[in-house]
């Protein structure tokens, strides 16, 4: 956007009258009126964004809630109000419990993986070694690329016949012959979670690194003076300072884990069987394969409710009256 | 902090750990890259070869030239390049709309005190939490009713929904960081509020506008589920659903899939590398406050 530089503006702006009593008085009197027109100006500037958010986000959100209370005819998409029947249907569906369990299992795997690996990698990157800058730079790439690309990459790495993972295992003598990890109903979820953690961990590392660098060096000095060893220093100096960041990482990774869709789509398609059918995938199937849009909307709304509950639990857990060590 | 008193043993431990981190982060990326320039026959014959014996750009070329039957037998891979173009158009519109709509809002949220300000800020924060999945059904239905499914417009609107609140939020942070003195001087000199926004605050916040814009671009480029259900044909399909379609399409050679994945990964990877410091700050800004 070409905009005049500050110097240009200064040249074009009218010169201020020499500051005298007249100017000050005028400005005092104008104070109230100024405030009111400030507000008017603010609302005018806000209007486009607020209207856009209302139209493209809040309206569809409400419309989705309405849809979840209707039966949508697949033929002509006409809606018929049926109250809470979609929700009852959903709860009675045999897929419901299975999908819920799969969702929670997947989320648990990815949450633990993201927090543990995120902290571990942050501790490594907080040390000094040659190439640290470069490593920190590429760290962000797995997070920046799309889930579809992540899924393609890891499906290939884990490919039963020609994947490098199995090739490596074979070279080490741990495996002979092909083995499809993603077509194993007991292990598929675990391996999708590995791919998920790979892409979500950079975010956690960045947050942890920022928190680690904010810990005052004095605390470490004091710990050494007191004769604390590395483990105790970590336990009593580092960890308490990371409480708030851990909450943040937990919330973000839980929400992402509960909503995982793209990786499931690319890596397993909910299978084998229904072993990786999470709620998000089930909702998609109900909506766009079974063409039951009302029920699909109900499933997605249930997922949002689950998100809110999980977030609420975290906030409860972390808000103890005693936490004074937080930032 | 700890660098001054490192024992050799500790230093060795750090190096080993750093090497492990490097492998964990970089290996999958390099493996995708390697696999995209290796003939598929070689990939299946020697899966553990770290370097291709006969590297080829054939798969990349194949994506652009619509050659049928290299070892694909179909023209399915020819959907990728048009989809890259659609992604570029879609993400550019999303970027421009984000900056245009978010900048004025973010500016007044940072500069002025007025009734409803806190409510709007909290609303923006809450809106950020809305998952795109819950928007699949309503956007599909509404655009179906309007006859707009499978248009770039539909995808742009859907992507605006998931990016705009975040843009407002991070831009507000940038305007907060722009010193007010110059604006005050401009106001005293008789510039209107709008003029001092456009000619003083906006240029000073330009780096923030770039960060917010590129971030929106990246999100739009990477978004999959909404683009999946709102597009059906090459006339609107972005690269993520096109690539996912290639995965399930049995006849297509792996080589094209990997070459397509590399091309799809390139823009967001470059943006992230260029913006890395700002990105980290922006994320913190968005998630901490």
Tab-separated table of C-alpha atoms in Angstrom, chain A:
chain	number	residue	atom	x	y	z
A	1	UNK	CA	0.000	0.000	0.000
A	2	UNK	CA	1.703	3.192	-1.078
A	3	UNK	CA	1.332	5.695	1.699
A	4	UNK	CA	3.093	9.011	2.084
A	5	UNK	CA	6.001	8.920	4.460
A	6	UNK	CA	5.948	10.857	7.692
A	7	UNK	CA	8.023	13.690	6.304
A	8	UNK	CA	5.626	14.139	3.424
A	9	UNK	CA	2.759	14.281	5.867
A	10	UNK	CA	4.525	16.884	7.961
A	11	UNK	CA	4.997	19.059	4.902
A	12	UNK	CA	1.386	18.840	3.868
A	13	UNK	CA	-0.239	19.155	7.277
A	14	UNK	CA	-1.277	22.677	8.195
A	15	UNK	CA	1.111	24.386	10.550
A	16	UNK	CA	-0.092	24.464	14.126
A	17	UNK	CA	-0.806	27.936	15.432
A	18	UNK	CA	1.820	29.019	17.950
A	19	UNK	CA	0.748	27.425	21.224
A	20	UNK	CA	-1.083	30.056	23.230
A	21	UNK	CA	-3.898	30.177	25.762
A	22	UNK	CA	-6.457	30.133	22.951
A	23	UNK	CA	-5.478	26.653	21.798
A	24	UNK	CA	-5.418	25.125	25.262
A	25	UNK	CA	-8.831	26.521	26.129
A	26	UNK	CA	-10.352	25.306	22.960
A	27	UNK	CA	-8.989	21.825	23.539
A	28	UNK	CA	-10.339	21.700	27.110
A	29	UNK	CA	-13.802	22.618	26.021
A	30	UNK	CA	-13.649	20.177	23.159
A	31	UNK	CA	-12.759	17.317	25.535
A	32	UNK	CA	-16.216	15.799	26.019
A	33	UNK	CA	-17.252	16.237	22.458
A	34	UNK	CA	-13.946	14.661	21.446
A	35	UNK	CA	-14.656	11.574	23.500
A	36	UNK	CA	-18.065	11.129	21.955
A	37	UNK	CA	-16.773	11.507	18.437
A	38	UNK	CA	-13.885	9.183	19.320
A	39	UNK	CA	-16.467	6.523	20.025
A	40	UNK	CA	-18.350	7.281	16.822
A	41	UNK	CA	-15.110	7.027	14.885
A	42	UNK	CA	-14.252	3.734	16.615
A	43	UNK	CA	-17.601	2.168	15.746
A	44	UNK	CA	-17.263	3.268	12.140
A	45	UNK	CA	-13.825	1.688	11.900
A	46	UNK	CA	-15.014	-1.484	13.588
A	47	UNK	CA	-18.148	-1.911	11.528
A	48	UNK	CA	-16.669	-3.734	8.508
A	49	UNK	CA	-14.844	-6.314	10.627
A	50	UNK	CA	-17.776	-6.827	12.995
A	51	UNK	CA	-20.252	-7.211	10.161
A	52	UNK	CA	-17.906	-9.667	8.451
A	53	UNK	CA	-17.408	-11.763	11.593
A	54	UNK	CA	-21.132	-11.747	12.195
A	55	UNK	CA	-21.970	-12.755	8.646
A	56	UNK	CA	-19.305	-15.356	7.960
A	57	UNK	CA	-18.820	-16.791	11.448
A	58	UNK	CA	-21.610	-16.130	13.933
A	59	UNK	CA	-24.452	-16.585	11.472
A	60	UNK	CA	-23.165	-19.950	10.152
A	61	UNK	CA	-22.523	-21.012	13.741
A	62	UNK	CA	-26.127	-20.301	14.684
A	63	UNK	CA	-27.354	-21.808	11.455
A	64	UNK	CA	-25.450	-24.981	12.289
A	65	UNK	CA	-27.177	-25.176	15.667
A	66	UNK	CA	-30.524	-24.803	13.927
A	67	UNK	CA	-29.575	-27.465	11.382
A	68	UNK	CA	-28.770	-29.877	14.201
A	69	UNK	CA	-32.412	-29.560	15.281
A	70	UNK	CA	-33.785	-30.436	11.864
A	71	UNK	CA	-33.943	-33.284	9.449
A	72	UNK	CA	-32.412	-32.257	6.140
A	73	UNK	CA	-33.775	-34.045	3.114
A	74	UNK	CA	-30.798	-35.294	1.074
A	75	UNK	CA	-32.739	-34.823	-2.158
A	76	UNK	CA	-33.623	-31.130	-2.008
A	77	UNK	CA	-31.934	-30.096	1.274
A	78	UNK	CA	-35.292	-28.995	2.691
A	79	UNK	CA	-35.249	-28.783	6.482
A	80	UNK	CA	-37.856	-30.098	8.880
A	81	UNK	CA	-37.720	-29.287	12.585
A	82	UNK	CA	-37.421	-32.435	14.703
A	83	UNK	CA	-36.242	-31.063	18.034
A	84	UNK	CA	-33.473	-32.970	19.742
A	85	UNK	CA	-33.940	-36.180	17.805
A	86	UNK	CA	-30.571	-35.893	16.033
A	87	UNK	CA	-28.855	-35.740	19.392
A	88	UNK	CA	-30.822	-38.747	20.653
A	89	UNK	CA	-29.947	-40.579	17.445
A	90	UNK	CA	-26.307	-39.736	17.891
A	91	UNK	CA	-26.185	-40.964	21.494
A	92	UNK	CA	-27.942	-44.216	20.584
A	93	UNK	CA	-25.727	-44.893	17.573
A	94	UNK	CA	-23.300	-47.772	18.180
A	95	UNK	CA	-20.599	-45.642	16.550
A	96	UNK	CA	-20.983	-42.981	19.212
A	97	UNK	CA	-19.211	-44.682	22.098
A	98	UNK	CA	-16.527	-46.100	19.823
A	99	UNK	CA	-15.865	-42.707	18.210
A	100	UNK	CA	-15.802	-40.960	21.573
A	101	UNK	CA	-13.328	-43.485	22.964
A	102	UNK	CA	-11.152	-43.212	19.849
A	103	UNK	CA	-11.240	-39.429	20.058
A	104	UNK	CA	-10.214	-39.367	23.706
A	105	UNK	CA	-7.517	-41.997	23.107
A	106	UNK	CA	-6.093	-40.070	20.173
A	107	UNK	CA	-6.231	-36.796	22.095
A	108	UNK	CA	-4.503	-38.391	25.096
A	109	UNK	CA	-1.697	-39.741	22.893
A	110	UNK	CA	-1.131	-36.434	21.159
A	111	UNK	CA	-1.382	-34.354	24.338
A	112	UNK	CA	1.184	-36.437	26.205
A	113	UNK	CA	3.426	-36.580	23.147
A	114	UNK	CA	3.238	-32.840	22.533
A	115	UNK	CA	3.847	-31.802	26.132
A	116	UNK	CA	6.661	-34.259	26.848
A	117	UNK	CA	8.438	-33.906	23.522
A	118	UNK	CA	7.793	-30.162	23.421
A	119	UNK	CA	9.440	-29.634	26.795
A	120	UNK	CA	12.290	-32.027	25.994
A	121	UNK	CA	13.115	-30.338	22.680
A	122	UNK	CA	12.826	-26.894	24.262
A	123	UNK	CA	15.315	-27.896	26.962
A	124	UNK	CA	17.733	-29.067	24.263
A	125	UNK	CA	17.305	-25.908	22.181
A	126	UNK	CA	17.823	-23.812	25.297
A	127	UNK	CA	21.396	-25.144	25.506
A	128	UNK	CA	24.292	-23.825	23.463
A	129	UNK	CA	25.622	-25.834	20.570
A	130	UNK	CA	26.803	-25.062	17.048
A	131	UNK	CA	23.890	-24.839	14.615
A	132	UNK	CA	21.326	-23.966	17.255
A	133	UNK	CA	20.002	-21.038	15.245
A	134	UNK	CA	19.527	-23.160	12.121
A	135	UNK	CA	17.814	-25.892	14.096
A	136	UNK	CA	15.434	-23.381	15.672
A	137	UNK	CA	14.677	-22.017	12.218
A	138	UNK	CA	13.707	-25.336	10.650
A	139	UNK	CA	11.875	-26.371	13.800
A	140	UNK	CA	8.852	-24.418	12.668
A	141	UNK	CA	8.521	-26.056	9.248
A	142	UNK	CA	6.652	-29.229	10.330
A	143	UNK	CA	4.143	-26.965	12.027
A	144	UNK	CA	3.834	-24.613	9.036
A	145	UNK	CA	3.051	-27.192	6.360
A	146	UNK	CA	-0.469	-28.521	5.912
A	147	UNK	CA	-1.846	-31.596	7.633
A	148	UNK	CA	-2.443	-33.141	4.232
A	149	UNK	CA	1.261	-32.888	3.400
A	150	UNK	CA	2.133	-34.214	6.865
A	151	UNK	CA	-0.189	-37.147	6.252
A	152	UNK	CA	1.288	-37.886	2.824
A	153	UNK	CA	4.818	-37.747	4.247
A	154	UNK	CA	4.197	-40.025	7.222
A	155	UNK	CA	2.039	-42.486	5.314
A	156	UNK	CA	4.983	-42.914	3.003
A	157	UNK	CA	7.516	-43.230	5.840
A	158	UNK	CA	5.301	-45.871	7.474
A	159	UNK	CA	4.435	-47.645	4.226
A	160	UNK	CA	4.393	-51.397	4.832
A	161	UNK	CA	6.428	-52.447	1.787
A	162	UNK	CA	8.727	-49.583	0.852
A	163	UNK	CA	8.576	-47.236	3.821
A	164	UNK	CA	11.856	-46.127	5.352
A	165	UNK	CA	10.636	-47.018	8.848
A	166	UNK	CA	10.253	-50.688	7.991
A	167	UNK	CA	13.397	-50.644	5.855
A	168	UNK	CA	15.286	-49.389	8.895
A	169	UNK	CA	13.748	-52.054	11.121
A	170	UNK	CA	14.709	-54.695	8.582
A	171	UNK	CA	18.302	-53.490	8.447
A	172	UNK	CA	18.426	-53.727	12.225
A	173	UNK	CA	17.031	-57.233	12.028
A	174	UNK	CA	13.883	-56.298	13.941
A	175	UNK	CA	11.499	-57.106	11.135
A	176	UNK	CA	11.370	-59.380	8.154
A	177	UNK	CA	8.893	-58.880	5.382
A	178	UNK	CA	6.360	-56.085	5.004
A	179	UNK	CA	4.286	-54.776	7.885
A	180	UNK	CA	1.539	-52.183	7.416
A	181	UNK	CA	1.369	-50.171	10.622
A	182	UNK	CA	-1.509	-48.047	9.400
A	183	UNK	CA	-3.551	-51.106	8.444
A	184	UNK	CA	-3.146	-52.647	11.888
A	185	UNK	CA	-6.355	-51.910	13.850
A	186	UNK	CA	-4.469	-51.879	17.149
A	187	UNK	CA	-1.570	-49.678	16.091
A	188	UNK	CA	-2.959	-47.386	13.381
A	189	UNK	CA	-4.098	-44.733	15.871
A	190	UNK	CA	-0.726	-44.691	17.591
A	191	UNK	CA	1.087	-44.055	14.330
A	192	UNK	CA	-1.315	-41.341	13.217
A	193	UNK	CA	-0.631	-39.773	16.619
A	194	UNK	CA	3.122	-39.869	15.925
A	195	UNK	CA	2.600	-37.910	12.716
A	196	UNK	CA	0.284	-35.523	14.555
A	197	UNK	CA	2.803	-34.906	17.331
A	198	UNK	CA	5.537	-34.299	14.775
A	199	UNK	CA	3.520	-31.434	13.326
A	200	UNK	CA	2.171	-30.024	16.592
A	201	UNK	CA	5.308	-30.125	18.699
A	202	UNK	CA	7.056	-27.024	17.242
A	203	UNK	CA	4.317	-24.832	18.658
A	204	UNK	CA	4.856	-26.283	22.125
A	205	UNK	CA	8.625	-25.897	21.781
A	206	UNK	CA	8.278	-22.212	20.898
A	207	UNK	CA	6.066	-21.572	23.909
A	208	UNK	CA	8.362	-23.500	26.263
A	209	UNK	CA	11.481	-21.794	24.907
A	210	UNK	CA	9.984	-18.382	25.575
A	211	UNK	CA	9.103	-19.433	29.106
A	212	UNK	CA	12.530	-20.956	29.757
A	213	UNK	CA	14.272	-17.799	28.623
A	214	UNK	CA	12.103	-15.749	30.958
A	215	UNK	CA	13.337	-17.589	34.060
A	216	UNK	CA	15.738	-15.226	35.866
A	217	UNK	CA	19.342	-16.501	35.888
A	218	UNK	CA	19.530	-15.485	39.565
A	219	UNK	CA	17.256	-18.364	40.484
A	220	UNK	CA	19.711	-20.853	39.010
A	221	UNK	CA	22.629	-19.149	40.743
A	222	UNK	CA	20.787	-19.279	44.058
A	223	UNK	CA	19.981	-22.964	43.528
A	224	UNK	CA	23.662	-23.685	42.927
A	225	UNK	CA	24.715	-21.740	45.984
A	226	UNK	CA	22.249	-23.839	47.972
A	227	UNK	CA	23.935	-26.956	46.610
A	228	UNK	CA	20.988	-28.209	44.544
A	229	UNK	CA	21.834	-30.783	41.895
A	230	UNK	CA	20.552	-30.670	38.315
A	231	UNK	CA	17.471	-32.773	39.010
A	232	UNK	CA	16.408	-30.735	42.032
A	233	UNK	CA	17.084	-27.488	40.186
A	234	UNK	CA	14.871	-28.675	37.360
A	235	UNK	CA	12.172	-29.823	39.779
A	236	UNK	CA	12.104	-26.738	41.981
A	237	UNK	CA	13.218	-23.917	39.690
A	238	UNK	CA	12.426	-24.805	36.091
A	239	UNK	CA	9.195	-26.767	36.366
A	240	UNK	CA	7.269	-24.327	38.580
A	241	UNK	CA	8.084	-21.533	36.139
A	242	UNK	CA	6.578	-23.573	33.306
A	243	UNK	CA	3.187	-24.134	34.913
A	244	UNK	CA	1.376	-21.471	32.967
A	245	UNK	CA	2.991	-22.468	29.670
A	246	UNK	CA	2.087	-26.084	30.292
A	247	UNK	CA	-1.545	-25.105	30.769
A	248	UNK	CA	-1.412	-23.255	27.487
A	249	UNK	CA	0.202	-26.172	25.655
A	250	UNK	CA	-2.328	-28.554	27.184
A	251	UNK	CA	-5.292	-26.457	26.097
A	252	UNK	CA	-4.009	-25.865	22.561
A	253	UNK	CA	-2.908	-29.454	21.948
A	254	UNK	CA	-6.096	-30.887	23.451
A	255	UNK	CA	-8.294	-28.807	21.205
A	256	UNK	CA	-6.227	-29.754	18.174
A	257	UNK	CA	-6.150	-33.416	19.191
A	258	UNK	CA	-9.907	-33.578	19.703
A	259	UNK	CA	-10.499	-31.990	16.312
A	260	UNK	CA	-8.019	-34.059	14.297
A	261	UNK	CA	-9.545	-34.703	10.913
A	262	UNK	CA	-7.156	-34.141	8.012
A	263	UNK	CA	-4.557	-36.679	9.128
A	264	UNK	CA	-7.224	-39.330	9.653
A	265	UNK	CA	-8.605	-38.531	6.202
A	266	UNK	CA	-5.232	-38.898	4.499
A	267	UNK	CA	-3.600	-41.652	6.568
A	268	UNK	CA	-6.344	-44.130	7.472
A	269	UNK	CA	-9.756	-42.961	6.291
A	270	UNK	CA	-11.118	-43.917	9.696
A	271	UNK	CA	-9.955	-47.499	9.287
A	272	UNK	CA	-8.959	-50.218	9.257
A	273	UNK	CA	-12.541	-51.149	10.039
A	274	UNK	CA	-13.527	-48.268	12.256
A	275	UNK	CA	-10.436	-48.390	14.459
A	276	UNK	CA	-9.450	-44.776	13.799
A	277	UNK	CA	-12.966	-43.367	13.452
A	278	UNK	CA	-12.861	-40.328	15.708
A	279	UNK	CA	-15.830	-38.009	16.261
A	280	UNK	CA	-14.614	-35.544	13.632
A	281	UNK	CA	-14.366	-38.304	11.044
A	282	UNK	CA	-17.721	-39.773	12.045
A	283	UNK	CA	-19.352	-36.355	11.760
A	284	UNK	CA	-17.872	-35.933	8.296
A	285	UNK	CA	-19.089	-39.378	7.261
A	286	UNK	CA	-22.575	-38.762	8.628
A	287	UNK	CA	-22.782	-35.437	6.832
A	288	UNK	CA	-21.178	-35.981	3.469
A	289	UNK	CA	-21.320	-39.738	2.946
A	290	UNK	CA	-24.582	-40.728	4.637
A	291	UNK	CA	-25.929	-37.263	3.737
A	292	UNK	CA	-27.585	-36.864	7.128
A	293	UNK	CA	-26.722	-33.206	7.568
A	294	UNK	CA	-28.779	-32.695	10.714
A	295	UNK	CA	-27.051	-35.517	12.509
A	296	UNK	CA	-23.661	-34.392	11.232
A	297	UNK	CA	-24.291	-30.919	12.658
A	298	UNK	CA	-25.282	-32.530	15.979
A	299	UNK	CA	-22.043	-34.540	16.088
A	300	UNK	CA	-19.936	-31.453	15.385
A	301	UNK	CA	-21.794	-29.530	18.078
A	302	UNK	CA	-21.171	-32.348	20.509
A	303	UNK	CA	-17.482	-32.060	19.643
A	304	UNK	CA	-17.541	-28.351	20.472
A	305	UNK	CA	-19.228	-29.117	23.799
A	306	UNK	CA	-16.494	-31.649	24.523
A	307	UNK	CA	-13.879	-28.992	23.751
A	308	UNK	CA	-15.477	-26.554	26.159
A	309	UNK	CA	-15.659	-29.177	28.916
A	310	UNK	CA	-11.991	-30.096	28.478
A	311	UNK	CA	-10.915	-26.458	28.523
A	312	UNK	CA	-13.003	-25.878	31.652
A	313	UNK	CA	-11.401	-28.842	33.404
A	314	UNK	CA	-7.912	-27.526	32.680
A	315	UNK	CA	-8.739	-24.085	33.958
A	316	UNK	CA	-10.082	-25.656	37.176
A	317	UNK	CA	-7.047	-27.854	37.624
A	318	UNK	CA	-4.591	-25.044	37.171
A	319	UNK	CA	-6.355	-22.340	39.147
A	320	UNK	CA	-5.413	-23.232	42.664
A	321	UNK	CA	-5.340	-20.401	45.154
A	322	UNK	CA	-1.749	-21.322	45.979
A	323	UNK	CA	-0.233	-20.703	42.556
A	324	UNK	CA	1.806	-17.622	43.175
A	325	UNK	CA	4.742	-18.804	41.102
A	326	UNK	CA	2.834	-18.120	37.908
A	327	UNK	CA	3.606	-15.309	35.611
